[in-house]
Coordinates of C-alpha atoms in Angstrom, one line a residue:
M29 CA 12.8 35.2 1.5
G30 CA 14.5 34.0 -1.6
I31 CA 12.7 33.3 -5.0
Q32 CA 10.6 30.3 -4.4
Q33 CA 10.4 27.6 -7.0
T34 CA 7.0 26.4 -7.2
I35 CA 5.6 23.5 -9.4
A36 CA 2.4 23.3 -11.2
A37 CA 0.5 19.9 -12.0
D38 CA 2.1 20.2 -15.3
G39 CA 5.4 20.4 -14.2
Q40 CA 5.4 24.1 -15.4
Q41 CA 5.8 27.0 -13.0
S42 CA 2.1 28.8 -12.1
S43 CA 0.3 30.3 -9.4
T44 CA -3.0 30.2 -11.2
T45 CA -5.9 29.0 -8.8
A46 CA -9.2 27.7 -9.8
S47 CA -11.9 25.5 -8.7
A48 CA -12.2 21.9 -10.1
P49 CA -15.1 19.7 -11.2
T50 CA -15.1 16.2 -10.7
R51 CA -12.0 14.3 -11.8
R52 CA -10.0 11.2 -11.8
P53 CA -8.6 11.0 -7.9
S54 CA -5.5 12.5 -6.8
F55 CA -2.9 11.4 -4.2
V56 CA -1.2 13.9 -1.7
I57 CA 1.3 11.7 0.5
I58 CA 3.0 13.2 3.6
L59 CA 5.9 10.9 4.7
T60 CA 8.1 12.1 7.8
D61 CA 11.6 10.9 8.7
D62 CA 12.0 8.6 11.5
Q63 CA 8.3 9.7 13.1
D64 CA 7.2 6.8 15.8
D65 CA 4.0 5.5 16.4
L66 CA 4.2 3.6 19.7
L67 CA 5.8 6.9 21.5
N68 CA 2.5 8.8 20.9
S69 CA 4.3 11.3 18.7
T70 CA 0.9 11.6 16.9
H71 CA -1.2 12.4 19.8
P72 CA -3.6 15.5 19.5
H73 CA -1.4 17.3 22.3
F74 CA 1.5 17.0 19.8
M75 CA -0.2 17.2 16.3
P76 CA -3.7 18.8 16.8
A77 CA -4.2 19.4 13.0
L78 CA -3.1 15.8 12.1
N79 CA -6.0 14.3 14.4
A80 CA -8.6 17.1 13.3
R81 CA -7.9 16.6 9.5
L82 CA -7.0 13.2 9.0
A83 CA -7.8 11.1 12.2
Q84 CA -11.5 12.6 12.8
E85 CA -11.8 13.3 9.2
G86 CA -10.6 9.9 8.0
T87 CA -9.1 6.8 9.2
R88 CA -6.0 5.5 10.9
L89 CA -4.7 2.1 10.5
S90 CA -3.3 1.1 14.1
N91 CA -1.5 -2.1 12.9
F92 CA 0.8 -0.7 10.1
V93 CA 4.3 -1.7 9.7
V94 CA 7.2 -1.2 7.7
P95 CA 9.1 -4.1 6.2
T96 CA 12.6 -2.7 7.0
G97 CA 12.8 -0.2 9.5
F98 CA 15.4 2.0 7.7
C99 CA 15.3 5.1 5.5
C100 CA 16.2 3.9 2.2
P101 CA 14.9 0.5 2.2
A102 CA 11.5 1.6 3.7
R103 CA 11.0 4.7 1.2
T104 CA 12.1 2.3 -1.9
S105 CA 9.6 -0.3 -0.6
L106 CA 7.0 2.6 -0.5
L107 CA 7.9 3.6 -4.2
T108 CA 8.1 0.2 -5.7
G109 CA 5.7 -1.7 -3.6
R110 CA 8.4 -4.2 -3.0
Y111 CA 9.9 -6.0 -0.1
S112 CA 13.6 -4.9 0.4
H113 CA 14.9 -8.3 -0.6
C114 CA 13.2 -7.7 -3.9
H115 CA 14.1 -4.1 -4.6
N116 CA 17.8 -5.0 -3.2
L117 CA 18.2 -1.6 -1.6
T118 CA 18.9 -2.7 1.9
A119 CA 21.1 0.1 3.3
N120 CA 21.3 4.1 3.6
K121 CA 24.8 4.5 2.9
N122 CA 25.9 4.6 -0.9
S123 CA 29.2 2.8 -0.5
D124 CA 30.5 0.3 2.0
D125 CA 34.3 0.5 3.5
K126 CA 35.7 -0.8 0.4
G127 CA 33.9 1.2 -2.2
V128 CA 31.1 -1.3 -3.3
T129 CA 27.6 0.0 -3.8
V130 CA 25.5 -1.1 -1.1
G131 CA 22.4 1.2 -0.8
G132 CA 21.4 4.8 -0.6
F133 CA 20.6 6.9 -3.7
R134 CA 23.4 5.4 -5.8
K135 CA 22.0 1.8 -5.1
F136 CA 18.7 2.9 -6.8
Y137 CA 20.6 4.8 -9.6
E138 CA 23.0 2.2 -10.5
E139 CA 20.1 -0.4 -10.2
G140 CA 18.0 1.6 -12.5
L141 CA 14.9 1.2 -9.7
D142 CA 13.2 3.9 -11.7
K143 CA 12.0 1.5 -14.2
E144 CA 9.4 -0.1 -12.1
W145 CA 8.0 2.1 -9.4
V146 CA 4.7 3.8 -8.8
Y147 CA 5.5 7.1 -10.6
G148 CA 6.1 5.4 -13.8
V149 CA 2.8 3.3 -13.6
L150 CA 0.9 6.2 -12.7
Q151 CA 2.4 8.3 -15.3
A152 CA 1.6 5.7 -18.2
G153 CA -1.9 5.6 -17.0
G154 CA -2.2 9.6 -17.3
Y155 CA -1.2 10.9 -14.0
T156 CA 1.4 13.8 -13.4
T157 CA 3.7 12.8 -10.6
H158 CA 5.7 15.2 -8.3
H159 CA 8.0 14.4 -5.6
M160 CA 9.2 17.1 -3.1
G161 CA 11.8 16.9 -0.2
K162 CA 13.8 14.0 0.7
L163 CA 14.7 11.4 -2.2
L164 CA 16.9 9.0 -0.6
N165 CA 20.0 9.6 1.3
G166 CA 23.2 10.2 -0.7
Y167 CA 21.2 12.1 -3.4
E168 CA 22.6 15.3 -4.7
E169 CA 22.2 16.7 -8.6
N170 CA 25.9 16.4 -9.2
C171 CA 27.0 12.9 -8.1
T172 CA 30.0 11.6 -9.3
F173 CA 28.8 8.4 -10.2
M174 CA 25.7 9.6 -12.5
S175 CA 26.4 9.4 -16.2
P176 CA 27.8 12.3 -18.1
E177 CA 24.6 13.1 -19.8
H178 CA 23.0 13.3 -16.6
L179 CA 25.6 15.7 -15.2
R180 CA 25.2 17.8 -18.1
T181 CA 21.2 17.9 -18.4
G182 CA 20.1 17.1 -15.0
Y183 CA 18.6 13.8 -13.7
L184 CA 15.2 13.7 -13.6
P185 CA 14.2 10.0 -12.7
R186 CA 11.9 7.9 -15.2
G187 CA 8.1 8.6 -14.2
L188 CA 8.6 11.5 -12.7
T189 CA 7.0 14.7 -14.0
T190 CA 9.2 17.1 -11.6
L191 CA 11.5 16.2 -9.0
D192 CA 12.0 18.9 -6.3
A193 CA 14.6 17.5 -4.2
L194 CA 16.7 18.3 -1.1
S195 CA 20.2 18.4 -2.0
E196 CA 23.2 18.3 0.3
Y197 CA 22.7 19.0 4.0
I198 CA 19.5 17.4 3.7
Y199 CA 18.6 17.4 7.5
S200 CA 19.7 20.9 8.3
Q201 CA 16.3 22.7 9.3
Y202 CA 17.8 26.2 8.3
E203 CA 20.2 25.6 5.3
S204 CA 18.0 23.4 2.8
C205 CA 18.9 23.4 -0.6
W206 CA 16.8 22.2 -3.5
S207 CA 17.4 20.7 -7.0
L208 CA 14.6 21.1 -9.5
N209 CA 14.9 18.3 -11.8
G210 CA 18.4 17.9 -11.6
A211 CA 19.2 21.7 -12.0
P212 CA 21.7 23.5 -10.0
R213 CA 20.5 23.9 -6.4
V214 CA 18.8 26.8 -4.7
C215 CA 19.4 27.2 -1.1
Y216 CA 17.0 28.9 1.4
P217 CA 19.4 30.2 4.3
G218 CA 17.4 31.1 7.5
E219 CA 14.3 29.6 6.2
Y220 CA 12.6 26.4 7.8
Q221 CA 12.9 23.6 5.7
T222 CA 9.4 22.4 6.7
D223 CA 7.7 25.7 6.0
V224 CA 9.7 25.8 2.6
L225 CA 8.1 22.5 1.6
R226 CA 4.6 23.4 3.0
D227 CA 4.7 26.8 0.7
K228 CA 6.0 24.6 -2.1
A229 CA 2.8 22.3 -1.9
V230 CA 0.2 24.7 -1.2
S231 CA 1.2 26.4 -4.7
F232 CA 1.2 23.3 -6.3
I233 CA -2.2 22.6 -5.2
R234 CA -3.5 25.7 -6.0
S235 CA -2.1 25.5 -9.5
A236 CA -3.3 21.9 -9.9
A237 CA -6.9 23.2 -9.2
A238 CA -6.8 24.8 -12.6
K239 CA -6.5 21.4 -14.5
P240 CA -9.7 19.8 -13.5
D241 CA -8.8 17.2 -16.2
Q242 CA -5.3 16.3 -14.8
P243 CA -4.8 14.1 -11.9
F244 CA -1.7 14.0 -10.0
L245 CA 0.5 12.4 -7.2
L246 CA 2.2 14.7 -5.2
L247 CA 4.4 12.8 -2.4
L248 CA 5.8 15.6 0.3
A249 CA 9.0 14.3 2.5
P250 CA 10.1 16.6 5.0
T251 CA 13.2 15.4 7.0
A252 CA 11.6 16.0 10.5
P253 CA 11.8 14.8 13.1
H254 CA 15.2 13.4 11.8
R255 CA 18.2 14.2 14.1
E256 CA 21.0 16.7 12.6
L257 CA 23.9 14.8 11.6
N258 CA 26.3 17.8 11.5
P259 CA 24.3 20.2 14.1
K260 CA 25.6 23.5 14.4
N261 CA 22.6 24.7 16.7
G262 CA 21.3 21.7 18.2
I263 CA 20.5 18.1 17.3
Y264 CA 17.1 18.6 16.9
Q265 CA 16.0 22.2 15.2
P266 CA 12.2 23.1 15.7
A267 CA 10.6 26.5 13.7
A268 CA 11.6 29.4 15.6
R269 CA 7.8 29.7 16.4
H270 CA 8.1 26.6 18.3
R271 CA 11.4 26.7 20.2
N272 CA 9.8 27.3 23.8
L273 CA 6.6 25.0 23.0
Y274 CA 5.5 22.9 25.8
A275 CA 7.9 24.8 28.2
G276 CA 7.1 24.1 31.9
E277 CA 5.2 21.0 30.8
Q278 CA 6.7 17.5 32.0
I279 CA 7.6 16.2 28.3
A280 CA 8.9 12.5 28.3
P281 CA 8.8 9.5 26.1
P282 CA 6.3 6.8 27.3
Q283 CA 8.0 4.2 29.8
G284 CA 6.3 1.0 29.1
P285 CA 7.6 -2.6 30.9
N286 CA 10.5 -3.0 28.0
F287 CA 11.9 0.6 29.1
G288 CA 15.5 0.1 30.4
V289 CA 15.1 -3.6 30.0
E290 CA 17.9 -5.4 27.9
N291 CA 16.8 -8.1 25.1
P292 CA 20.0 -10.2 25.0
H293 CA 19.2 -11.1 21.4
I294 CA 19.1 -7.7 20.1
P295 CA 23.0 -7.1 19.0
W296 CA 23.1 -3.6 19.7
R297 CA 25.3 -2.0 22.6
T298 CA 22.8 -0.5 25.3
L299 CA 23.5 1.8 27.6
D300 CA 25.8 1.7 30.4
P301 CA 24.9 0.9 33.8
G302 CA 23.9 3.8 35.8
T303 CA 23.2 6.1 33.0
D304 CA 20.0 7.9 33.9
L305 CA 18.0 6.6 30.6
L306 CA 14.7 8.6 31.2
A307 CA 17.2 11.9 31.2
E308 CA 18.8 10.8 28.4
V309 CA 16.1 10.2 25.9
S310 CA 13.6 13.2 27.3
D311 CA 15.6 15.8 25.5
D312 CA 15.6 13.5 22.2
F313 CA 11.6 13.2 22.6
L314 CA 11.1 17.0 23.6
G315 CA 13.3 17.7 20.4
R316 CA 11.3 15.5 18.2
Q317 CA 7.8 16.5 19.3
R318 CA 8.7 20.5 18.5
M319 CA 10.1 19.9 15.4
L320 CA 6.6 18.0 14.3
R321 CA 4.7 20.8 15.1
A322 CA 5.8 22.5 11.9
V323 CA 4.7 19.1 10.2
D324 CA 1.5 19.4 11.8
D325 CA 1.2 22.9 10.3
M326 CA 2.2 21.7 7.0
V327 CA -0.9 19.1 7.1
D328 CA -3.1 21.7 8.1
A329 CA -2.1 24.1 5.1
V330 CA -2.1 21.1 2.8
V331 CA -5.9 19.7 3.7
A332 CA -6.8 23.4 3.7
A333 CA -5.5 24.1 0.3
V334 CA -7.3 20.9 -1.0
E335 CA -10.6 22.0 0.3
E336 CA -10.4 25.6 -0.6
T337 CA -9.7 24.8 -4.1
G338 CA -12.3 22.4 -4.3
L339 CA -10.3 19.2 -4.6
Q340 CA -11.6 17.4 -1.5
E341 CA -14.1 15.2 -3.3
S342 CA -11.3 13.7 -5.7
T343 CA -8.2 13.8 -3.8
Y344 CA -6.9 11.5 -1.0
V345 CA -4.6 12.7 1.6
F346 CA -2.2 10.2 3.2
F347 CA 0.2 10.5 6.1
S348 CA 3.0 7.9 7.1
S349 CA 6.5 7.7 8.0
D350 CA 9.5 5.9 6.6
N351 CA 10.2 4.0 9.7
G352 CA 9.8 4.1 13.5
F353 CA 11.8 4.8 16.4
H354 CA 13.0 3.7 19.7
L355 CA 13.7 5.8 23.0
G356 CA 14.6 3.8 26.1
A357 CA 12.9 0.6 24.7
F358 CA 15.2 -2.5 25.5
N359 CA 17.7 0.0 27.5
L360 CA 18.6 1.5 23.7
R361 CA 18.9 5.4 23.6
F362 CA 17.7 6.3 20.2
G363 CA 17.5 4.4 16.8
K364 CA 15.8 2.1 14.5
N365 CA 16.4 -0.9 12.5
T366 CA 15.7 -3.5 15.2
P367 CA 12.6 -5.8 14.9
I368 CA 11.0 -4.5 17.7
E369 CA 7.7 -2.8 17.8
E370 CA 9.0 0.5 18.2
D371 CA 10.7 0.7 14.9
V372 CA 8.5 -1.2 12.7
R373 CA 5.2 0.1 13.8
I374 CA 4.6 3.6 12.1
P375 CA 1.6 6.0 11.8
F376 CA -1.0 5.8 9.0
F377 CA -3.8 8.2 8.4
A378 CA -6.1 8.5 5.2
R379 CA -8.7 10.7 4.2
G380 CA -10.5 11.2 0.9
P381 CA -13.8 9.8 -0.7
G382 CA -15.2 6.9 0.5
I383 CA -12.9 6.7 3.2
Q384 CA -14.9 6.4 6.6
A385 CA -14.2 9.2 9.0
G386 CA -13.2 8.8 12.9
A387 CA -12.2 5.2 12.2
A388 CA -9.4 3.1 13.5
L389 CA -9.0 -0.2 11.9
P390 CA -6.6 -3.2 13.3
H391 CA -5.9 -4.4 9.4
Q392 CA -2.2 -5.3 9.4
G393 CA -0.9 -2.9 6.6
N394 CA 2.4 -2.6 5.4
M395 CA 4.7 0.0 3.4
I396 CA 4.4 -1.8 0.4
D397 CA 0.6 -1.7 0.0
I398 CA 0.8 1.9 -0.7
A399 CA 1.7 1.9 -4.5
P400 CA -1.3 -0.8 -4.9
T401 CA -3.9 1.1 -2.9
L402 CA -3.0 4.4 -5.4
L403 CA -3.3 2.2 -8.5
T404 CA -6.3 0.5 -7.5
L405 CA -8.1 4.0 -6.6
A406 CA -6.7 5.2 -10.2
G407 CA -8.6 2.3 -11.7
L408 CA -5.1 0.8 -12.8
P409 CA -4.0 -2.8 -12.4
V410 CA -1.5 -3.5 -9.9
P411 CA 1.7 -4.9 -11.8
D412 CA 2.8 -8.7 -11.0
W413 CA 6.4 -7.4 -10.0
M414 CA 4.7 -5.4 -6.8
D415 CA 4.5 -7.7 -3.6
G416 CA 2.0 -5.4 -2.1
M417 CA -1.9 -5.2 -1.9
P418 CA -4.4 -2.5 -1.9
L419 CA -5.2 -1.4 1.8
P420 CA -9.0 -2.2 2.7
L421 CA -9.8 1.2 3.4
T422 CA -13.0 1.4 1.4
P423 CA -15.3 -1.3 0.1
D424 CA -14.1 -1.1 -3.3
L425 CA -10.7 -1.4 -1.9
A426 CA -11.5 -4.3 0.4
S427 CA -13.1 -6.5 -2.6
A428 CA -9.9 -5.7 -4.5
H429 CA -7.7 -6.7 -1.8
E430 CA -9.5 -9.7 -1.2
A431 CA -9.5 -10.6 -5.3
L432 CA -5.9 -10.1 -5.2
L433 CA -5.4 -12.6 -2.5
R434 CA -7.6 -15.1 -3.8
A435 CA -5.9 -15.0 -7.1
A436 CA -2.4 -15.4 -5.2
N437 CA -3.7 -18.8 -4.2
P438 CA -4.5 -21.9 -6.4
Q439 CA -7.8 -23.1 -6.2
P440 CA -8.1 -26.9 -4.5
R441 CA -7.7 -29.8 -6.5
G442 CA -8.7 -32.0 -3.7
P443 CA -10.7 -32.1 -0.5
A444 CA -9.7 -28.8 0.9
P445 CA -8.3 -28.8 4.8
Q446 CA -10.9 -27.2 7.2
P447 CA -9.9 -24.1 8.3
G448 CA -9.4 -23.4 12.2
G449 CA -9.6 -20.0 14.1
S450 CA -12.6 -18.1 14.9
P451 CA -16.2 -19.3 13.2
D452 CA -17.1 -15.7 12.8
A453 CA -13.6 -14.4 11.2
P454 CA -13.7 -11.3 9.1
Q455 CA -13.2 -11.0 5.5
L456 CA -10.2 -12.9 3.8
R457 CA -7.2 -10.4 4.7
R458 CA -3.5 -11.2 4.1
D459 CA -2.3 -12.3 7.5
S460 CA 1.6 -12.7 7.4
T461 CA 4.4 -10.1 6.5
I462 CA 8.0 -10.2 6.9
L463 CA 10.4 -8.0 8.7
E464 CA 14.1 -7.9 7.5
A465 CA 17.3 -6.3 7.9
W466 CA 20.8 -6.8 6.5
A467 CA 24.6 -6.4 7.8
T468 CA 25.8 -3.5 6.0
N469 CA 29.2 -2.8 7.6
G470 CA 28.6 0.5 8.8
V471 CA 27.7 2.8 11.7
E472 CA 24.3 4.6 12.5
Y473 CA 23.7 6.6 15.5
G474 CA 26.9 5.3 17.2
F475 CA 25.4 1.7 16.8
D476 CA 27.2 -1.1 14.8
E477 CA 24.6 -1.9 11.6
S478 CA 26.8 -4.9 10.7
K479 CA 25.3 -6.8 13.6
M480 CA 21.9 -6.1 12.8
H481 CA 20.8 -9.2 11.0
F482 CA 17.6 -10.6 10.9
K483 CA 14.3 -12.2 9.4
A484 CA 11.0 -11.9 11.2
L485 CA 7.5 -13.0 10.5
R486 CA 4.7 -10.8 11.9
L487 CA 1.6 -12.6 11.9
C488 CA -2.0 -11.5 12.6
T489 CA -4.2 -14.6 12.4
T490 CA -7.6 -15.7 13.3
A491 CA -6.1 -18.9 15.1
R492 CA -4.7 -18.7 18.5
I493 CA -1.4 -20.4 18.2
L494 CA 0.1 -19.9 21.7
E495 CA -1.6 -20.9 25.0
P496 CA -2.4 -17.6 26.9
S497 CA 0.6 -16.6 28.9
L498 CA 0.2 -16.8 32.9
R499 CA 2.3 -13.9 33.6
T500 CA 0.5 -10.8 34.6
D501 CA 2.9 -7.8 34.2
L502 CA 2.8 -7.7 29.9
G503 CA -0.4 -5.5 29.5
S504 CA -0.6 -1.7 28.4
E505 CA -1.5 1.0 30.3
A506 CA -3.1 4.0 28.4
D507 CA -0.2 6.5 29.2
W508 CA 2.5 4.0 28.2
A509 CA 2.5 4.1 24.3
A510 CA -0.1 3.8 21.5
R511 CA -1.0 0.1 21.0
F512 CA -2.6 -1.3 18.0
V513 CA -6.7 -1.6 18.0
V514 CA -7.2 -5.3 18.8
G515 CA -9.8 -6.8 16.3
P516 CA -12.5 -9.5 17.3
G517 CA -10.8 -13.2 16.8
L518 CA -7.6 -11.6 15.5
Y519 CA -4.3 -12.7 17.3
C520 CA -1.1 -11.4 16.2
Y521 CA 2.4 -12.7 16.7
K522 CA 6.0 -12.0 16.3
Y523 CA 8.6 -14.5 15.2
V524 CA 12.0 -13.4 14.8
A525 CA 15.2 -15.4 13.3
W526 CA 18.5 -13.7 14.1
C527 CA 21.0 -14.7 11.5
G528 CA 24.1 -15.9 13.0
P529 CA 25.8 -19.1 14.2
Q530 CA 23.5 -19.3 17.5
E531 CA 20.6 -19.3 15.4
L532 CA 18.5 -17.2 18.2
R533 CA 14.8 -17.1 18.0
D534 CA 12.2 -15.1 19.4
L535 CA 8.4 -15.5 19.7
Y536 CA 5.8 -13.1 21.1
D537 CA 2.2 -12.9 21.5
L538 CA 1.7 -9.2 20.7
A539 CA -2.1 -9.1 21.8
A540 CA -1.1 -10.4 25.3
D541 CA 2.7 -9.0 25.4
P542 CA 2.6 -5.6 23.2
Y543 CA 6.0 -4.7 24.8
E544 CA 7.9 -8.0 23.7
I545 CA 8.9 -8.9 27.2
D546 CA 8.1 -12.8 27.5
N547 CA 9.9 -14.8 24.7
R548 CA 7.2 -17.9 24.3
F549 CA 9.8 -19.6 21.6
S550 CA 10.6 -22.4 24.1
D551 CA 7.1 -23.3 25.0
A552 CA 5.5 -23.3 21.7
P553 CA 4.5 -26.5 20.0
A554 CA 7.1 -28.1 17.6
R555 CA 4.4 -28.2 14.8
I556 CA 3.5 -24.4 15.0
L557 CA 7.2 -23.3 15.0
D558 CA 7.6 -25.7 12.2
R559 CA 4.7 -23.8 10.4
L560 CA 6.2 -20.3 11.3
D561 CA 9.7 -21.4 9.7
A562 CA 7.8 -22.7 6.6
V563 CA 5.9 -19.5 6.3
L564 CA 9.0 -17.0 7.1
S565 CA 11.2 -19.1 4.7
V566 CA 8.7 -18.4 2.0
L567 CA 8.5 -14.9 2.5
A568 CA 12.4 -14.6 2.9
H569 CA 12.6 -15.5 -1.1
C570 CA 9.2 -14.6 -2.1
S571 CA 8.5 -12.1 -5.0
G572 CA 5.2 -10.9 -6.3
A573 CA 1.8 -13.5 -5.8
S574 CA 4.0 -15.5 -3.5
C575 CA 4.4 -12.3 -1.1
R576 CA 0.8 -11.8 -1.1
S577 CA 0.0 -15.3 0.1
P578 CA 3.1 -17.5 0.8
Y579 CA 0.7 -20.6 1.4
S580 CA 0.3 -21.1 -2.5
L581 CA 3.6 -22.6 -2.3
L582 CA 3.3 -24.5 0.9
H583 CA 0.0 -25.8 -0.2
P584 CA 0.2 -25.8 -4.1
Y585 CA -2.9 -28.2 -4.3
G586 CA -5.0 -25.1 -3.0
G587 CA -7.5 -24.8 -0.5
V588 CA -5.4 -23.0 2.3
Q589 CA -5.2 -19.1 2.0
D590 CA -4.2 -18.2 5.5
F591 CA -2.1 -19.5 8.5
A592 CA -5.3 -20.6 10.5
G593 CA -6.2 -22.9 7.4
G594 CA -3.2 -24.8 8.0
A595 CA -2.6 -24.7 11.7
P596 CA -5.2 -25.6 14.1
A597 CA -5.4 -24.0 17.4
A598 CA -2.5 -24.7 20.0
S599 CA -3.0 -27.3 22.7
A600 CA -1.1 -26.9 25.9
S601 CA -0.6 -30.9 25.8
E602 CA 1.4 -31.0 22.8
S603 CA 5.1 -31.6 22.9
T604 CA 7.1 -28.5 22.3
T605 CA 10.4 -30.9 21.4
R606 CA 11.6 -30.5 17.8
P607 CA 14.6 -30.2 15.7
S608 CA 16.7 -26.8 15.8
V609 CA 15.5 -24.1 13.5
Q610 CA 17.6 -24.2 10.2
A611 CA 19.4 -21.2 9.3
A612 CA 17.7 -21.4 6.0
A613 CA 14.7 -19.5 7.4
A614 CA 17.2 -16.4 7.5
P615 CA 18.8 -16.1 4.3
G616 CA 21.6 -13.4 3.9
A617 CA 21.3 -10.0 1.7
P618 CA 20.2 -10.7 -1.6

């Protein structure tokens, strides 16, 4: 084994271990790459430690989404607390075919996005901040577009105490190279990438325990279960100890009603007729699950280190993914970046002081909420430039969430409209979030990204806006996929505006139709569609407070704080005729 770089809580090399007294809360985030929620990748059979350590000893958000289901935009949303149209990093690759910067690490670097992100806010508040593993696609410590100074002295983003980043071959599990604070890379040939990261993390946590007055944020970003882009030893490379895992078992992805059924509005090429779809995706599914077992081992080791060093009373551990993944849904073999639930729903688990054990909550959370959650737990204010809100994981976080939501809405200056929906509705919660993707002039997983351009509203409200469907083939079975926990009086919908001359629209009742089979757009009342368009239009151009509550712009005189407050329940007797929806609801790239 090569000499391993290890980072201490103060940024220096250290291996000291000691117990820690009560301290300001610290945070560990484990962020996987392309891990699904709906294909049951987090099932106890596949990730037993995740379930024992975080699900049973913490809380799962079963209705958690990412605003843009693509690696770099999603990771930037996590770190900035902003939607993609606000941070303006909308693609994975550094440049398009004409050499114009469109995304990836180059966009992050040239736009100076490290001026306003969670690392900087926490560091200014007295925290040390540490990022280990994947930063962004296209990162290398010696990128030619960096300034001469950064190429000479090494690039360390503002707000980070240490950056121990994967550099080149970031998806190679047995040839990983790491750059510490921009220094020349150190490679670990023959060692498994996730295990290297695990050992770095455990070493860091042990050193942190020796500094009880120094809170920290540690983000761990393995690239599992992402496919190898230039595979030498297979597309999916599990740890050697897991190469024969599940041998003899019938391991295949769940097959719900949308498996192999085409949606003509999705502009990607689907599999050719006659293709054995299940056979095509089963190998992918098995390879992904084998790779994730090493991640599960890392979860176990990280939580064990937190407990063994006495940090459990002051440390929060979070687990999530940068985006979801589809395998067979709507006859798509594998991939992401569509608005379907498979791509935008991601796993989210949290444990720590005040977080309920063994709970599953239906609240609609969003990747942009992680940064505000950390800041609130740290006792720091959420900046106005952040679009997200604290996740209501504890009573104090729930109070902060509600206070921030009320602050985003003006007080009534006249008689307030009477809210509709359930009379015993839960506490005030943000009910609307945007999903978005842009044309990027490139190819990912063999599909043309340039056609994937949409804006979508995902709404979880106390008002039923559609009459119940008469179809009986839309439900869910236990062995199909993991669907979100339905809360009392909570109805979730998805309204998709495909950008293009045809102005295609989709509207799904996710409670009745979780697999998005029955497009209800044509039978929705015109006033409901008008309101959906209005909310989506606000969110498509929002920033800060208007992202938290689009109703503050739609109802400037106040009194309306959610969709139910301005949209009484649907009636089947209403007319569904209306003018065509304007393309303004789906603006182009920022």
